[in-house]
Amino acid sequence: MDSNTGTSQTTIAAEVEITGTLKTSGSIQVNGKLNGDLQADGDVTIGKSATIKGNLNVNSVSVAGAVNGNIAAKDRIEMQTSARVNGDIRAKRLAVEDGVSFVGKSEVNPSGVAASAQSKIESKPEPKPLSQSEAKGEDTKSGLFAKR
Amino acid sequence: MPDYGKTKVVDGFTALRAIQQGKGSKRNESNERETREPETVKPEPAARPSGRGIGRTVMPTKFEIICYKCGFEYCVTGRADYTYCPKCRERLERTDHVITGALTQNLVTVGKVHLTETASIDSATVVAREFILEGTVKSGRVEVTGMLEIGPNASYTEKLITARDLRIPAASKVTLRSHASYRNVEVMGRLKAKLRATGVITVKPGALLKGDIRGAHLVVEEGGGVFADLVIEPDKAHEAENDKGVPAQKTA
Ligand SMILES: [Zn+2]
């Protein structure tokens, strides 16, 4: 779409269905159907009409359609109102609009504190019995996600 | 606090009074009879050139009232210390309270109660529309018809507190150990919980939400963190509404 303006972006039109792994070093907009994984070094836009059954490994992604698979973004995941995500997400930053349907595990912590390091921080002020229990809880937090 | 001495703000009451005075209504006449000054009209507004005190027009402040007896929600304007529920006719105290010491007697209001860090609740029941918990709830019961805010140094037994909405302010790090159920949850600090929300869960920038989260609506603002198992299904909002029964159960 932007090919005329210089910044190249691949677009998968709504009527297109692809089976297999899609790799790109640039940005891509998906409006069609993808049965397979998507790997992009650039930014990915998943349009309202898009359906993806596979994992996404991208720099950043804006989801407005349906994704059935895990999303791993180096930078940012944005879920727009119409987004339907069934899978785990992992990113540095996250923005979710009201109306999103999402079932899965989220591992997004923009404050950058590693999950294990958090227990130290949270047990520091140690207010009353409540926070002590919290500190104990924090120790198991990595297990929380390991459980599943 | 508005200064009622010099009226620069036109609220509902002053507007009404102005109309009555402008009309030279019967009410004024009866006042005159009572004061036995038949030729004098109330002096203060009449002495004022018309429109002099009117700087700007604002809507009167509305207060949202949730009846703690029947749950009916309505709005009132003005500053009366009490109101009557239009549905069940219960007299509802509207005053806000700041508690700084030990509270041992029951407190029921549709206003706000602020339990400061030095304060504690001991064998007392507190019912309020908004409750800011920074102190200690040793025993008794706290029933919040609206928003419960858990401050950073709050100490409490979860099962003693029920609330409809929950807010975790920026400095707070709260862990709810038992299943918690609320309508709206606003996280500005850190919250770890097994949480079910029938309304909107909002994660503000700088906040972190952890645990097992189920709800109809999730909003994560840029900069907010979510480290949790999530089930967010707007389509199932009605189902969630139906089994929201157990509010805010927390055991320390
Ligand atoms: Zn009532």
Coordinates of C-alpha atoms in Angstrom, one line a residue, chain A residues 76 93-111 113 115 118 121-122 125 127-131 133-138 140-141 144-145 147-148, chain B residues 117 136 150 152-156 158 173-177 190 192 200 207-208 210-212 216-235 252:
Chain A
R76 CA 4.6 -3.6 21.5
R93 CA 4.5 -2.9 26.0
L94 CA 0.8 -3.6 25.7
A95 CA -2.2 -1.5 24.9
V96 CA -5.7 -3.1 25.1
E97 CA -8.9 -1.3 24.1
D98 CA -12.2 -2.1 25.7
G99 CA -14.2 -4.8 23.8
V100 CA -11.3 -7.1 23.2
S101 CA -11.8 -10.8 23.5
F102 CA -8.7 -12.5 24.9
V103 CA -8.1 -15.9 26.4
G104 CA -4.5 -16.7 27.3
K105 CA -1.5 -15.8 29.3
S106 CA 0.0 -12.3 29.2
E107 CA 3.6 -11.6 30.0
V108 CA 3.9 -7.9 29.7
N109 CA 5.7 -5.8 32.2
P110 CA 6.8 -2.4 30.8
S111 CA 8.4 -1.4 34.0
V113 CA 11.4 -5.5 36.3
A115 CA 9.4 -11.4 37.2
Q118 CA 9.7 -8.3 41.5
I121 CA 10.8 -5.1 45.3
E122 CA 7.3 -6.0 46.5
P125 CA 7.8 -2.0 52.2
P127 CA 3.3 -3.5 55.5
K128 CA 1.3 -5.8 57.7
P129 CA 0.3 -9.4 57.5
L130 CA -1.1 -8.8 54.1
S131 CA 2.1 -7.9 52.5
S133 CA 1.6 -13.1 52.5
E134 CA 2.2 -11.2 49.3
A135 CA 5.9 -11.7 49.5
K136 CA 5.3 -15.4 49.9
G137 CA 3.0 -15.3 47.0
E138 CA 5.5 -13.6 44.9
T140 CA 5.5 -18.7 43.5
K141 CA 4.8 -16.2 40.8
L144 CA 2.0 -19.4 38.5
F145 CA 2.7 -19.4 34.9
K147 CA 1.5 -24.4 36.2
R148 CA -0.4 -24.2 33.0
Chain B
E117 CA -3.0 5.1 58.6
T136 CA -6.3 -1.4 60.0
I150 CA -6.7 -0.1 49.3
P152 CA -0.2 1.0 50.6
N153 CA -0.1 0.4 54.3
A154 CA -3.6 -1.1 54.8
S155 CA -4.0 -4.1 57.0
Y156 CA -7.1 -6.1 57.0
E158 CA -10.2 -9.9 53.4
K173 CA 1.0 -3.4 46.3
V174 CA -1.9 -5.6 47.1
T175 CA -2.3 -9.3 47.0
L176 CA -5.8 -10.8 47.4
R177 CA -5.4 -14.4 48.5
R190 CA 0.2 -3.5 41.8
K192 CA -2.1 -9.8 42.4
V200 CA -14.1 -3.1 33.3
A207 CA 0.5 -0.4 37.1
L208 CA 1.0 -4.2 37.2
K210 CA -0.9 -10.3 38.1
G211 CA -2.7 -13.5 38.8
D212 CA -5.7 -15.1 37.4
A216 CA -15.9 -9.0 30.5
H217 CA -13.8 -6.0 29.7
L218 CA -10.1 -5.2 29.9
V219 CA -8.4 -1.9 29.2
V220 CA -4.7 -1.7 29.4
E221 CA -3.4 1.8 28.9
E222 CA 0.0 2.2 27.3
G223 CA 2.6 1.5 30.0
G224 CA 0.5 -0.8 32.1
G225 CA 1.7 -4.3 32.7
V226 CA -0.3 -7.5 32.8
F227 CA 1.4 -10.7 34.0
A228 CA -1.5 -13.0 34.3
D229 CA -3.8 -15.7 33.0
L230 CA -6.6 -13.9 31.3
V231 CA -10.0 -14.8 30.2
I232 CA -11.6 -11.7 28.8
E233 CA -14.9 -12.3 27.1
P234 CA -17.2 -9.4 26.4
D235 CA -19.8 -11.7 25.0
A252 CA -5.3 -12.3 54.9

